[in-house]
Amino acid sequence: MINFKNVLAGIGLVATTAVCVQAVQQETSSDPEIKKKEKLVNDYNVYAIPLPETLDFAGESVPLDNPDIRERMDRELLVNTYWQSNGLLLIKRAAKYFPIIEPILKEEGLPDDFKYLAVIESGLTQAVSPARATGFWQILSSTGKELGLEVNDNVDERYNVELSTRAACRYLKKSKMRLGSWTLAAAGYNAGNAGMSRRLDSQDVNGYYDLLLGEETGRYVFRILALKQILSDPETYGFNFTEDDLYKDVASYRVKVDTAVTDFVKFAQNFGINYKILKLHNPWLREDHLNNASRKLYYIEIPKEGVYNANIGQ
């Protein structure tokens, strides 16, 4: 009678040998298509992204135990993690502009998380939307004027990062008082406070995560949360960079101006820079002159000597 254990051992040896031969054949395959597929699998991988155990916006908890909320949060984390070029640009810009925005938020009494609202609104650029919402905080002309900004063809303070941040803070604080939470205030920045109030009343709920909303507002807070996660801990989400890769604020000082300026080209040259550099640092100056009939006091930012190698004159 044949020993059953010996049979099993023989089968195992044959199977192992077959697997090894197959592996060797695959590794040494001369078929270019097989090699191409092997290289693709080895060199590029896309991973699911585990959700954090807990999340909050401005100290207000996100109900991740709700399956709908988990899926919506997962979507935004995936989309923003694997949009790598945009993610790296946001990381670079945040290093430059967050140090300007953060102390203003603190001084105005807003949670630090609202800096990520500016990120999803404009990508921290002086963007202009199809509806003509403008600047880091995407403020409409009429809203800007209501919030105390000067908005006209000659001067548009929506392009001033500091002044527009303070204006956005004023708006958001009013939203919080009206809607009752910072999360709803953030959503109201997208949909409008009146619109959010109507939806809360018509659906008889009192929180953002219980509302049935349109695509844009329904994603809005989750996009903020996703960018908060990624920009707070970029290495965890696969972004690799050094300190030298990040954008930095340019050393500058401010010049007080309380009169008209007839020619900003000549004005800039008086400080050793050209008109382009003047406008880069003061995008709120919309024309090549300043009217200033009211003798308002403006602060014009001038980069320190030696920062730029400015070509002036012929």
PDB file of C-alpha atoms in Angstrom:
ATOM      1  CA  MET A   1       0.000   0.000   0.000  1.00  0.00           C
ATOM      2  CA  ILE A   2       1.372   3.440  -1.018  1.00  0.00           C
ATOM      3  CA  ASN A   3       2.103   5.822   1.892  1.00  0.00           C
ATOM      4  CA  PHE A   4      -0.548   8.597   1.702  1.00  0.00           C
ATOM      5  CA  LYS A   5       1.780  11.173   3.291  1.00  0.00           C
ATOM      6  CA  ASN A   6       4.398  10.537   0.607  1.00  0.00           C
ATOM      7  CA  VAL A   7       1.773  11.115  -2.087  1.00  0.00           C
ATOM      8  CA  LEU A   8       0.785  14.448  -0.543  1.00  0.00           C
ATOM      9  CA  ALA A   9       4.427  15.467  -0.237  1.00  0.00           C
ATOM     10  CA  GLY A  10       4.988  14.615  -3.888  1.00  0.00           C
ATOM     11  CA  ILE A  11       1.983  16.630  -4.993  1.00  0.00           C
ATOM     12  CA  GLY A  12       3.131  19.593  -2.888  1.00  0.00           C
ATOM     13  CA  LEU A  13       6.627  19.439  -4.415  1.00  0.00           C
ATOM     14  CA  VAL A  14       5.231  19.384  -7.946  1.00  0.00           C
ATOM     15  CA  ALA A  15       2.884  22.297  -7.201  1.00  0.00           C
ATOM     16  CA  THR A  16       5.651  24.349  -5.624  1.00  0.00           C
ATOM     17  CA  THR A  17       7.973  23.637  -8.531  1.00  0.00           C
ATOM     18  CA  ALA A  18       5.249  24.655 -11.004  1.00  0.00           C
ATOM     19  CA  VAL A  19       4.671  27.971  -9.198  1.00  0.00           C
ATOM     20  CA  CYS A  20       8.400  28.691  -9.109  1.00  0.00           C
ATOM     21  CA  VAL A  21       8.799  27.856 -12.809  1.00  0.00           C
ATOM     22  CA  GLN A  22       5.836  30.066 -13.677  1.00  0.00           C
ATOM     23  CA  ALA A  23       7.273  32.911 -11.604  1.00  0.00           C
ATOM     24  CA  VAL A  24      10.663  32.570 -13.315  1.00  0.00           C
ATOM     25  CA  GLN A  25       9.008  32.463 -16.699  1.00  0.00           C
ATOM     26  CA  GLN A  26       7.075  35.660 -15.912  1.00  0.00           C
ATOM     27  CA  GLU A  27      10.153  37.421 -14.561  1.00  0.00           C
ATOM     28  CA  THR A  28      12.222  36.470 -17.595  1.00  0.00           C
ATOM     29  CA  SER A  29       9.481  36.850 -20.172  1.00  0.00           C
ATOM     30  CA  SER A  30      10.609  38.499 -23.349  1.00  0.00           C
ATOM     31  CA  ASP A  31       7.062  39.480 -24.289  1.00  0.00           C
ATOM     32  CA  PRO A  32       7.106  43.328 -24.268  1.00  0.00           C
ATOM     33  CA  GLU A  33       3.395  43.526 -23.399  1.00  0.00           C
ATOM     34  CA  ILE A  34       3.867  41.342 -20.316  1.00  0.00           C
ATOM     35  CA  LYS A  35       6.894  43.407 -19.267  1.00  0.00           C
ATOM     36  CA  LYS A  36       4.925  46.606 -19.743  1.00  0.00           C
ATOM     37  CA  LYS A  37       2.078  45.363 -17.527  1.00  0.00           C
ATOM     38  CA  GLU A  38       4.513  44.144 -14.862  1.00  0.00           C
ATOM     39  CA  LYS A  39       6.256  47.529 -14.808  1.00  0.00           C
ATOM     40  CA  LEU A  40       2.944  49.388 -14.533  1.00  0.00           C
ATOM     41  CA  VAL A  41       1.844  47.262 -11.578  1.00  0.00           C
ATOM     42  CA  ASN A  42       5.199  47.626  -9.831  1.00  0.00           C
ATOM     43  CA  ASP A  43       5.694  51.331 -10.454  1.00  0.00           C
ATOM     44  CA  TYR A  44       2.207  52.777  -9.931  1.00  0.00           C
ATOM     45  CA  ASN A  45      -0.354  51.954  -7.292  1.00  0.00           C
ATOM     46  CA  VAL A  46      -3.585  53.628  -6.263  1.00  0.00           C
ATOM     47  CA  TYR A  47      -4.713  53.045  -2.712  1.00  0.00           C
ATOM     48  CA  ALA A  48      -7.952  53.535  -0.877  1.00  0.00           C
ATOM     49  CA  ILE A  49      -7.570  56.233   1.766  1.00  0.00           C
ATOM     50  CA  PRO A  50      -8.619  55.317   5.295  1.00  0.00           C
ATOM     51  CA  LEU A  51     -10.866  57.880   6.927  1.00  0.00           C
ATOM     52  CA  PRO A  52      -9.776  59.351  10.250  1.00  0.00           C
ATOM     53  CA  GLU A  53     -11.630  57.975  13.252  1.00  0.00           C
ATOM     54  CA  THR A  54     -12.945  61.440  14.071  1.00  0.00           C
ATOM     55  CA  LEU A  55     -13.246  64.715  12.196  1.00  0.00           C
ATOM     56  CA  ASP A  56     -14.388  68.177  13.123  1.00  0.00           C
ATOM     57  CA  PHE A  57     -14.813  71.558  11.527  1.00  0.00           C
ATOM     58  CA  ALA A  58     -14.136  74.495  13.850  1.00  0.00           C
ATOM     59  CA  GLY A  59     -14.595  72.177  16.819  1.00  0.00           C
ATOM     60  CA  GLU A  60     -17.957  70.883  15.548  1.00  0.00           C
ATOM     61  CA  SER A  61     -18.044  67.108  15.124  1.00  0.00           C
ATOM     62  CA  VAL A  62     -18.573  65.412  11.750  1.00  0.00           C
ATOM     63  CA  PRO A  63     -20.986  62.416  12.099  1.00  0.00           C
ATOM     64  CA  LEU A  64     -18.801  59.831  10.390  1.00  0.00           C
ATOM     65  CA  ASP A  65     -20.934  57.012  11.796  1.00  0.00           C
ATOM     66  CA  ASN A  66     -23.545  57.986   9.189  1.00  0.00           C
ATOM     67  CA  PRO A  67     -22.817  55.947   6.006  1.00  0.00           C
ATOM     68  CA  ASP A  68     -23.863  58.840   3.752  1.00  0.00           C
ATOM     69  CA  ILE A  69     -21.425  61.170   5.494  1.00  0.00           C
ATOM     70  CA  ARG A  70     -18.610  58.622   5.284  1.00  0.00           C
ATOM     71  CA  GLU A  71     -19.062  58.205   1.533  1.00  0.00           C
ATOM     72  CA  ARG A  72     -19.168  61.954   0.909  1.00  0.00           C
ATOM     73  CA  MET A  73     -16.057  62.488   3.003  1.00  0.00           C
ATOM     74  CA  ASP A  74     -14.279  59.597   1.297  1.00  0.00           C
ATOM     75  CA  ARG A  75     -15.039  61.082  -2.108  1.00  0.00           C
ATOM     76  CA  GLU A  76     -13.432  64.437  -1.319  1.00  0.00           C
ATOM     77  CA  LEU A  77     -10.364  62.877   0.273  1.00  0.00           C
ATOM     78  CA  LEU A  78      -9.828  60.697  -2.795  1.00  0.00           C
ATOM     79  CA  VAL A  79     -10.410  63.477  -5.313  1.00  0.00           C
ATOM     80  CA  ASN A  80      -8.091  65.922  -3.566  1.00  0.00           C
ATOM     81  CA  THR A  81      -5.378  63.409  -2.676  1.00  0.00           C
ATOM     82  CA  TYR A  82      -5.040  62.111  -6.215  1.00  0.00           C
ATOM     83  CA  TRP A  83      -5.185  65.539  -7.830  1.00  0.00           C
ATOM     84  CA  GLN A  84      -1.501  65.677  -7.020  1.00  0.00           C
ATOM     85  CA  SER A  85      -0.401  68.736  -8.989  1.00  0.00           C
ATOM     86  CA  ASN A  86      -3.122  70.890  -7.477  1.00  0.00           C
ATOM     87  CA  GLY A  87      -2.412  69.518  -4.009  1.00  0.00           C
ATOM     88  CA  LEU A  88       1.258  70.418  -4.215  1.00  0.00           C
ATOM     89  CA  LEU A  89       0.442  73.919  -5.440  1.00  0.00           C
ATOM     90  CA  LEU A  90      -1.939  74.429  -2.525  1.00  0.00           C
ATOM     91  CA  ILE A  91       0.697  73.216  -0.062  1.00  0.00           C
ATOM     92  CA  LYS A  92       3.244  75.629  -1.550  1.00  0.00           C
ATOM     93  CA  ARG A  93       0.846  78.585  -1.513  1.00  0.00           C
ATOM     94  CA  ALA A  94      -0.409  77.826   1.986  1.00  0.00           C
ATOM     95  CA  ALA A  95       3.148  78.175   3.293  1.00  0.00           C
ATOM     96  CA  LYS A  96       3.169  81.705   1.871  1.00  0.00           C
ATOM     97  CA  TYR A  97      -0.311  82.943   2.699  1.00  0.00           C
ATOM     98  CA  PHE A  98      -1.458  81.106   5.845  1.00  0.00           C
ATOM     99  CA  PRO A  99       0.921  83.191   8.000  1.00  0.00           C
ATOM    100  CA  ILE A 100      -0.984  86.269   6.746  1.00  0.00           C
ATOM    101  CA  ILE A 101      -4.478  84.804   7.160  1.00  0.00           C
ATOM    102  CA  GLU A 102      -4.095  82.934  10.460  1.00  0.00           C
ATOM    103  CA  PRO A 103      -3.409  85.899  12.767  1.00  0.00           C
ATOM    104  CA  ILE A 104      -6.310  87.838  11.232  1.00  0.00           C
ATOM    105  CA  LEU A 105      -8.714  84.964  11.875  1.00  0.00           C
ATOM    106  CA  LYS A 106      -7.501  84.781  15.464  1.00  0.00           C
ATOM    107  CA  GLU A 107      -7.771  88.530  15.981  1.00  0.00           C
ATOM    108  CA  GLU A 108     -11.281  88.573  14.509  1.00  0.00           C
ATOM    109  CA  GLY A 109     -12.423  85.670  16.695  1.00  0.00           C
ATOM    110  CA  LEU A 110     -12.878  83.071  13.944  1.00  0.00           C
ATOM    111  CA  PRO A 111     -11.757  79.430  14.183  1.00  0.00           C
ATOM    112  CA  ASP A 112      -8.508  78.703  12.380  1.00  0.00           C
ATOM    113  CA  ASP A 113     -10.266  76.146  10.158  1.00  0.00           C
ATOM    114  CA  PHE A 114     -11.736  78.944   8.051  1.00  0.00           C
ATOM    115  CA  LYS A 115      -8.410  79.392   6.292  1.00  0.00           C
ATOM    116  CA  TYR A 116      -9.293  76.214   4.383  1.00  0.00           C
ATOM    117  CA  LEU A 117     -12.453  77.919   3.128  1.00  0.00           C
ATOM    118  CA  ALA A 118     -10.239  80.407   1.309  1.00  0.00           C
ATOM    119  CA  VAL A 119      -8.310  77.461  -0.145  1.00  0.00           C
ATOM    120  CA  ILE A 120     -11.376  75.882  -1.760  1.00  0.00           C
ATOM    121  CA  GLU A 121     -12.806  79.231  -2.822  1.00  0.00           C
ATOM    122  CA  SER A 122      -9.812  80.464  -4.807  1.00  0.00           C
ATOM    123  CA  GLY A 123      -6.876  78.083  -4.454  1.00  0.00           C
ATOM    124  CA  LEU A 124      -5.201  81.032  -2.686  1.00  0.00           C
ATOM    125  CA  THR A 125      -5.055  82.988  -5.929  1.00  0.00           C
ATOM    126  CA  GLN A 126      -6.605  86.273  -7.024  1.00  0.00           C
ATOM    127  CA  ALA A 127      -9.301  84.391  -8.885  1.00  0.00           C
ATOM    128  CA  VAL A 128     -12.345  85.904 -10.602  1.00  0.00           C
ATOM    129  CA  SER A 129     -15.403  83.668 -10.984  1.00  0.00           C
ATOM    130  CA  PRO A 130     -17.903  83.753 -13.867  1.00  0.00           C
ATOM    131  CA  ALA A 131     -20.223  85.640 -11.480  1.00  0.00           C
ATOM    132  CA  ARG A 132     -17.385  88.181 -10.911  1.00  0.00           C
ATOM    133  CA  ALA A 133     -16.735  87.070  -7.338  1.00  0.00           C
ATOM    134  CA  THR A 134     -13.149  88.142  -6.759  1.00  0.00           C
ATOM    135  CA  GLY A 135     -10.024  87.497  -4.728  1.00  0.00           C
ATOM    136  CA  PHE A 136      -8.956  84.908  -2.188  1.00  0.00           C
ATOM    137  CA  TRP A 137     -12.385  84.978  -0.552  1.00  0.00           C
ATOM    138  CA  GLN A 138     -14.415  85.292  -3.772  1.00  0.00           C
ATOM    139  CA  ILE A 139     -16.419  88.317  -2.679  1.00  0.00           C
ATOM    140  CA  LEU A 140     -19.049  89.850  -4.951  1.00  0.00           C
ATOM    141  CA  SER A 141     -18.842  93.577  -5.649  1.00  0.00           C
ATOM    142  CA  SER A 142     -22.069  94.415  -3.816  1.00  0.00           C
ATOM    143  CA  THR A 143     -21.141  92.237  -0.831  1.00  0.00           C
ATOM    144  CA  GLY A 144     -17.680  93.777  -0.658  1.00  0.00           C
ATOM    145  CA  LYS A 145     -19.144  97.271  -0.456  1.00  0.00           C
ATOM    146  CA  GLU A 146     -21.584  96.169   2.253  1.00  0.00           C
ATOM    147  CA  LEU A 147     -18.626  94.791   4.212  1.00  0.00           C
ATOM    148  CA  GLY A 148     -16.727  98.087   4.016  1.00  0.00           C
ATOM    149  CA  LEU A 149     -14.374  97.404   1.124  1.00  0.00           C
ATOM    150  CA  GLU A 150     -13.671  99.970  -1.557  1.00  0.00           C
ATOM    151  CA  VAL A 151     -14.670  98.454  -4.885  1.00  0.00           C
ATOM    152  CA  ASN A 152     -14.443 100.467  -8.101  1.00  0.00           C
ATOM    153  CA  ASP A 153     -12.469 100.641 -11.343  1.00  0.00           C
ATOM    154  CA  ASN A 154      -9.563 102.446  -9.690  1.00  0.00           C
ATOM    155  CA  VAL A 155      -9.257 100.551  -6.383  1.00  0.00           C
ATOM    156  CA  ASP A 156     -10.653  97.111  -5.567  1.00  0.00           C
ATOM    157  CA  GLU A 157      -9.843  95.988  -2.033  1.00  0.00           C
ATOM    158  CA  ARG A 158     -11.215  92.506  -2.672  1.00  0.00           C
ATOM    159  CA  TYR A 159      -7.739  91.889  -4.119  1.00  0.00           C
ATOM    160  CA  ASN A 160      -6.102  92.949  -0.843  1.00  0.00           C
ATOM    161  CA  VAL A 161      -5.499  89.723   1.104  1.00  0.00           C
ATOM    162  CA  GLU A 162      -5.562  91.335   4.543  1.00  0.00           C
ATOM    163  CA  LEU A 163      -8.560  93.609   3.994  1.00  0.00           C
ATOM    164  CA  SER A 164     -10.597  90.948   2.215  1.00  0.00           C
ATOM    165  CA  THR A 165      -9.841  88.435   4.983  1.00  0.00           C
ATOM    166  CA  ARG A 166     -11.205  90.868   7.557  1.00  0.00           C
ATOM    167  CA  ALA A 167     -14.279  91.450   5.401  1.00  0.00           C
ATOM    168  CA  ALA A 168     -14.860  87.694   5.103  1.00  0.00           C
ATOM    169  CA  CYS A 169     -14.546  87.416   8.882  1.00  0.00           C
ATOM    170  CA  ARG A 170     -17.284  90.024   9.333  1.00  0.00           C
ATOM    171  CA  TYR A 171     -19.544  88.104   6.989  1.00  0.00           C
ATOM    172  CA  LEU A 172     -18.892  84.745   8.638  1.00  0.00           C
ATOM    173  CA  LYS A 173     -19.500  86.056  12.155  1.00  0.00           C
ATOM    174  CA  LYS A 174     -22.899  87.371  11.051  1.00  0.00           C
ATOM    175  CA  SER A 175     -23.606  83.998   9.454  1.00  0.00           C
ATOM    176  CA  LYS A 176     -22.788  82.172  12.676  1.00  0.00           C
ATOM    177  CA  MET A 177     -25.182  84.416  14.616  1.00  0.00           C
ATOM    178  CA  ARG A 178     -27.955  83.832  12.084  1.00  0.00           C
ATOM    179  CA  LEU A 179     -27.513  80.121  11.354  1.00  0.00           C
ATOM    180  CA  GLY A 180     -26.282  78.881  14.724  1.00  0.00           C
ATOM    181  CA  SER A 181     -23.088  76.968  13.929  1.00  0.00           C
ATOM    182  CA  TRP A 182     -19.740  77.477  12.237  1.00  0.00           C
ATOM    183  CA  THR A 183     -20.448  74.560   9.895  1.00  0.00           C
ATOM    184  CA  LEU A 184     -23.645  76.192   8.670  1.00  0.00           C
ATOM    185  CA  ALA A 185     -21.817  79.529   8.431  1.00  0.00           C
ATOM    186  CA  ALA A 186     -19.298  77.877   6.106  1.00  0.00           C
ATOM    187  CA  ALA A 187     -22.080  76.371   3.974  1.00  0.00           C
ATOM    188  CA  GLY A 188     -23.834  79.742   3.966  1.00  0.00           C
ATOM    189  CA  TYR A 189     -20.709  81.295   2.464  1.00  0.00           C
ATOM    190  CA  ASN A 190     -21.457  79.176  -0.604  1.00  0.00           C
ATOM    191  CA  ALA A 191     -25.262  79.112  -0.703  1.00  0.00           C
ATOM    192  CA  GLY A 192     -26.036  82.394   1.046  1.00  0.00           C
ATOM    193  CA  ASN A 193     -27.408  82.807   4.541  1.00  0.00           C
ATOM    194  CA  ALA A 194     -30.975  83.317   3.363  1.00  0.00           C
ATOM    195  CA  GLY A 195     -30.784  80.215   1.203  1.00  0.00           C
ATOM    196  CA  MET A 196     -29.486  78.104   4.061  1.00  0.00           C
ATOM    197  CA  SER A 197     -32.184  79.422   6.396  1.00  0.00           C
ATOM    198  CA  ARG A 198     -34.908  78.496   3.894  1.00  0.00           C
ATOM    199  CA  ARG A 199     -33.550  74.984   3.477  1.00  0.00           C
ATOM    200  CA  LEU A 200     -33.301  74.423   7.222  1.00  0.00           C
ATOM    201  CA  ASP A 201     -36.897  75.584   7.698  1.00  0.00           C
ATOM    202  CA  SER A 202     -38.364  73.681   4.745  1.00  0.00           C
ATOM    203  CA  GLN A 203     -36.657  70.405   5.704  1.00  0.00           C
ATOM    204  CA  ASP A 204     -37.248  70.911   9.443  1.00  0.00           C
ATOM    205  CA  VAL A 205     -33.680  70.159  10.513  1.00  0.00           C
ATOM    206  CA  ASN A 206     -31.033  72.258  12.242  1.00  0.00           C
ATOM    207  CA  GLY A 207     -27.685  70.989  10.953  1.00  0.00           C
ATOM    208  CA  TYR A 208     -25.707  70.911   7.713  1.00  0.00           C
ATOM    209  CA  TYR A 209     -25.227  67.145   7.721  1.00  0.00           C
ATOM    210  CA  ASP A 210     -29.014  66.550   7.856  1.00  0.00           C
ATOM    211  CA  LEU A 211     -29.810  68.745   4.857  1.00  0.00           C
ATOM    212  CA  LEU A 212     -30.536  67.560   1.345  1.00  0.00           C
ATOM    213  CA  LEU A 213     -28.563  70.045  -0.744  1.00  0.00           C
ATOM    214  CA  GLY A 214     -27.511  70.620  -4.324  1.00  0.00           C
ATOM    215  CA  GLU A 215     -24.217  69.280  -5.627  1.00  0.00           C
ATOM    216  CA  GLU A 216     -22.041  72.317  -4.929  1.00  0.00           C
ATOM    217  CA  THR A 217     -23.213  73.173  -1.415  1.00  0.00           C
ATOM    218  CA  GLY A 218     -23.569  69.486  -0.562  1.00  0.00           C
ATOM    219  CA  ARG A 219     -19.854  68.988  -1.265  1.00  0.00           C
ATOM    220  CA  TYR A 220     -18.697  72.329   0.088  1.00  0.00           C
ATOM    221  CA  VAL A 221     -17.939  71.558   3.746  1.00  0.00           C
ATOM    222  CA  PHE A 222     -16.521  68.137   2.834  1.00  0.00           C
ATOM    223  CA  ARG A 223     -14.085  69.803   0.438  1.00  0.00           C
ATOM    224  CA  ILE A 224     -12.992  72.104   3.249  1.00  0.00           C
ATOM    225  CA  LEU A 225     -12.525  69.110   5.540  1.00  0.00           C
ATOM    226  CA  ALA A 226     -10.533  67.207   2.913  1.00  0.00           C
ATOM    227  CA  LEU A 227      -8.146  70.113   2.346  1.00  0.00           C
ATOM    228  CA  LYS A 228      -7.830  70.548   6.100  1.00  0.00           C
ATOM    229  CA  GLN A 229      -6.707  66.919   6.417  1.00  0.00           C
ATOM    230  CA  ILE A 230      -4.293  67.052   3.495  1.00  0.00           C
ATOM    231  CA  LEU A 231      -2.708  70.430   4.248  1.00  0.00           C
ATOM    232  CA  SER A 232      -2.415  69.646   7.961  1.00  0.00           C
ATOM    233  CA  ASP A 233      -0.627  66.349   7.347  1.00  0.00           C
ATOM    234  CA  PRO A 234       0.505  66.213   3.697  1.00  0.00           C
ATOM    235  CA  GLU A 235       3.057  63.425   4.148  1.00  0.00           C
ATOM    236  CA  THR A 236       0.340  61.034   5.297  1.00  0.00           C
ATOM    237  CA  TYR A 237      -1.436  61.620   1.990  1.00  0.00           C
ATOM    238  CA  GLY A 238       1.664  60.994  -0.097  1.00  0.00           C
ATOM    239  CA  PHE A 239       2.894  64.532  -0.753  1.00  0.00           C
ATOM    240  CA  ASN A 240       6.673  64.805  -0.624  1.00  0.00           C
ATOM    241  CA  PHE A 241       8.583  68.083  -0.582  1.00  0.00           C
ATOM    242  CA  THR A 242      11.274  69.987   1.259  1.00  0.00           C
ATOM    243  CA  GLU A 243      11.178  73.385   2.942  1.00  0.00           C
ATOM    244  CA  ASP A 244      12.943  74.870  -0.074  1.00  0.00           C
ATOM    245  CA  ASP A 245      10.075  73.772  -2.324  1.00  0.00           C
ATOM    246  CA  LEU A 246       7.543  75.957  -0.505  1.00  0.00           C
ATOM    247  CA  TYR A 247       6.632  79.473  -1.584  1.00  0.00           C
ATOM    248  CA  LYS A 248       7.659  82.227   0.802  1.00  0.00           C
ATOM    249  CA  ASP A 249       6.369  85.701   1.458  1.00  0.00           C
ATOM    250  CA  VAL A 250       8.639  88.396   0.055  1.00  0.00           C
ATOM    251  CA  ALA A 251      10.203  90.761   2.570  1.00  0.00           C
ATOM    252  CA  SER A 252       8.568  94.158   2.142  1.00  0.00           C
ATOM    253  CA  TYR A 253       7.573  97.387   3.831  1.00  0.00           C
ATOM    254  CA  ARG A 254       4.601  99.733   3.469  1.00  0.00           C
ATOM    255  CA  VAL A 255       4.474 103.253   2.147  1.00  0.00           C
ATOM    256  CA  LYS A 256       1.658 105.554   3.263  1.00  0.00           C
ATOM    257  CA  VAL A 257      -0.124 107.412   0.468  1.00  0.00           C
ATOM    258  CA  ASP A 258      -2.918 109.934   1.135  1.00  0.00           C
ATOM    259  CA  THR A 259      -2.848 111.835  -2.133  1.00  0.00           C
ATOM    260  CA  ALA A 260      -3.477 111.081  -5.782  1.00  0.00           C
ATOM    261  CA  VAL A 261      -0.763 109.272  -7.729  1.00  0.00           C
ATOM    262  CA  THR A 262      -0.668 110.284 -11.388  1.00  0.00           C
ATOM    263  CA  ASP A 263       1.762 107.640 -12.649  1.00  0.00           C
ATOM    264  CA  PHE A 264       2.480 104.350 -10.910  1.00  0.00           C
ATOM    265  CA  VAL A 265       5.236 103.533 -13.398  1.00  0.00           C
ATOM    266  CA  LYS A 266       7.271 106.499 -12.135  1.00  0.00           C
ATOM    267  CA  PHE A 267       6.093 105.856  -8.561  1.00  0.00           C
ATOM    268  CA  ALA A 268       7.483 102.306  -8.699  1.00  0.00           C
ATOM    269  CA  GLN A 269      10.783 103.439 -10.179  1.00  0.00           C
ATOM    270  CA  ASN A 270      11.276 105.811  -7.245  1.00  0.00           C
ATOM    271  CA  PHE A 271      11.508 102.693  -5.056  1.00  0.00           C
ATOM    272  CA  GLY A 272      13.825 100.756  -7.357  1.00  0.00           C
ATOM    273  CA  ILE A 273      11.166  98.452  -8.813  1.00  0.00           C
ATOM    274  CA  ASN A 274       9.144  98.359 -12.012  1.00  0.00           C
ATOM    275  CA  TYR A 275       5.398  98.632 -12.551  1.00  0.00           C
ATOM    276  CA  LYS A 276       4.911  94.853 -12.841  1.00  0.00           C
ATOM    277  CA  ILE A 277       6.449  94.247  -9.410  1.00  0.00           C
ATOM    278  CA  LEU A 278       4.388  97.041  -7.871  1.00  0.00           C
ATOM    279  CA  LYS A 279       1.200  95.430  -9.196  1.00  0.00           C
ATOM    280  CA  LEU A 280       2.271  91.937  -8.068  1.00  0.00           C
ATOM    281  CA  HIS A 281       2.425  93.221  -4.498  1.00  0.00           C
ATOM    282  CA  ASN A 282      -0.600  95.512  -4.761  1.00  0.00           C
ATOM    283  CA  PRO A 283      -3.164  93.845  -7.032  1.00  0.00           C
ATOM    284  CA  TRP A 284      -5.895  96.000  -5.499  1.00  0.00           C
ATOM    285  CA  LEU A 285      -4.511  98.963  -7.467  1.00  0.00           C
ATOM    286  CA  ARG A 286      -6.534  98.417 -10.636  1.00  0.00           C
ATOM    287  CA  GLU A 287      -5.217 101.227 -12.819  1.00  0.00           C
ATOM    288  CA  ASP A 288      -1.863 102.874 -13.503  1.00  0.00           C
ATOM    289  CA  HIS A 289      -2.839 105.847 -11.347  1.00  0.00           C
ATOM    290  CA  LEU A 290      -4.667 106.542  -8.083  1.00  0.00           C
ATOM    291  CA  ASN A 291      -7.536 109.035  -8.066  1.00  0.00           C
ATOM    292  CA  ASN A 292      -7.959 109.447  -4.295  1.00  0.00           C
ATOM    293  CA  ALA A 293     -10.093 112.581  -4.403  1.00  0.00           C
ATOM    294  CA  SER A 294     -11.124 111.935  -0.801  1.00  0.00           C
ATOM    295  CA  ARG A 295      -7.490 111.867   0.442  1.00  0.00           C
ATOM    296  CA  LYS A 296      -7.953 108.397   1.896  1.00  0.00           C
ATOM    297  CA  LEU A 297      -4.919 106.805   3.552  1.00  0.00           C
ATOM    298  CA  TYR A 298      -3.634 103.781   1.626  1.00  0.00           C
ATOM    299  CA  TYR A 299      -0.741 101.467   2.421  1.00  0.00           C
ATOM    300  CA  ILE A 300       1.247 100.430  -0.639  1.00  0.00           C
ATOM    301  CA  GLU A 301       3.522  97.410  -0.248  1.00  0.00           C
ATOM    302  CA  ILE A 302       7.067  97.769  -1.545  1.00  0.00           C
ATOM    303  CA  PRO A 303       9.510  94.819  -1.622  1.00  0.00           C
ATOM    304  CA  LYS A 304      12.772  95.408   0.169  1.00  0.00           C
ATOM    305  CA  GLU A 305      15.816  96.338  -1.860  1.00  0.00           C
ATOM    306  CA  GLY A 306      17.592  93.396  -3.437  1.00  0.00           C
ATOM    307  CA  VAL A 307      14.627  91.013  -3.471  1.00  0.00           C
ATOM    308  CA  TYR A 308      14.097  91.499  -7.205  1.00  0.00           C
ATOM    309  CA  ASN A 309      16.541  92.197  -9.977  1.00  0.00           C
ATOM    310  CA  ALA A 310      14.244  94.773 -11.528  1.00  0.00           C
ATOM    311  CA  ASN A 311      14.968  96.032 -15.007  1.00  0.00           C
ATOM    312  CA  ILE A 312      14.035  99.704 -15.188  1.00  0.00           C
ATOM    313  CA  GLY A 313      14.309 102.013 -18.167  1.00  0.00           C
ATOM    314  CA  GLN A 314      15.715 101.365 -21.631  1.00  0.00           C
TER     315      GLN A 314
END
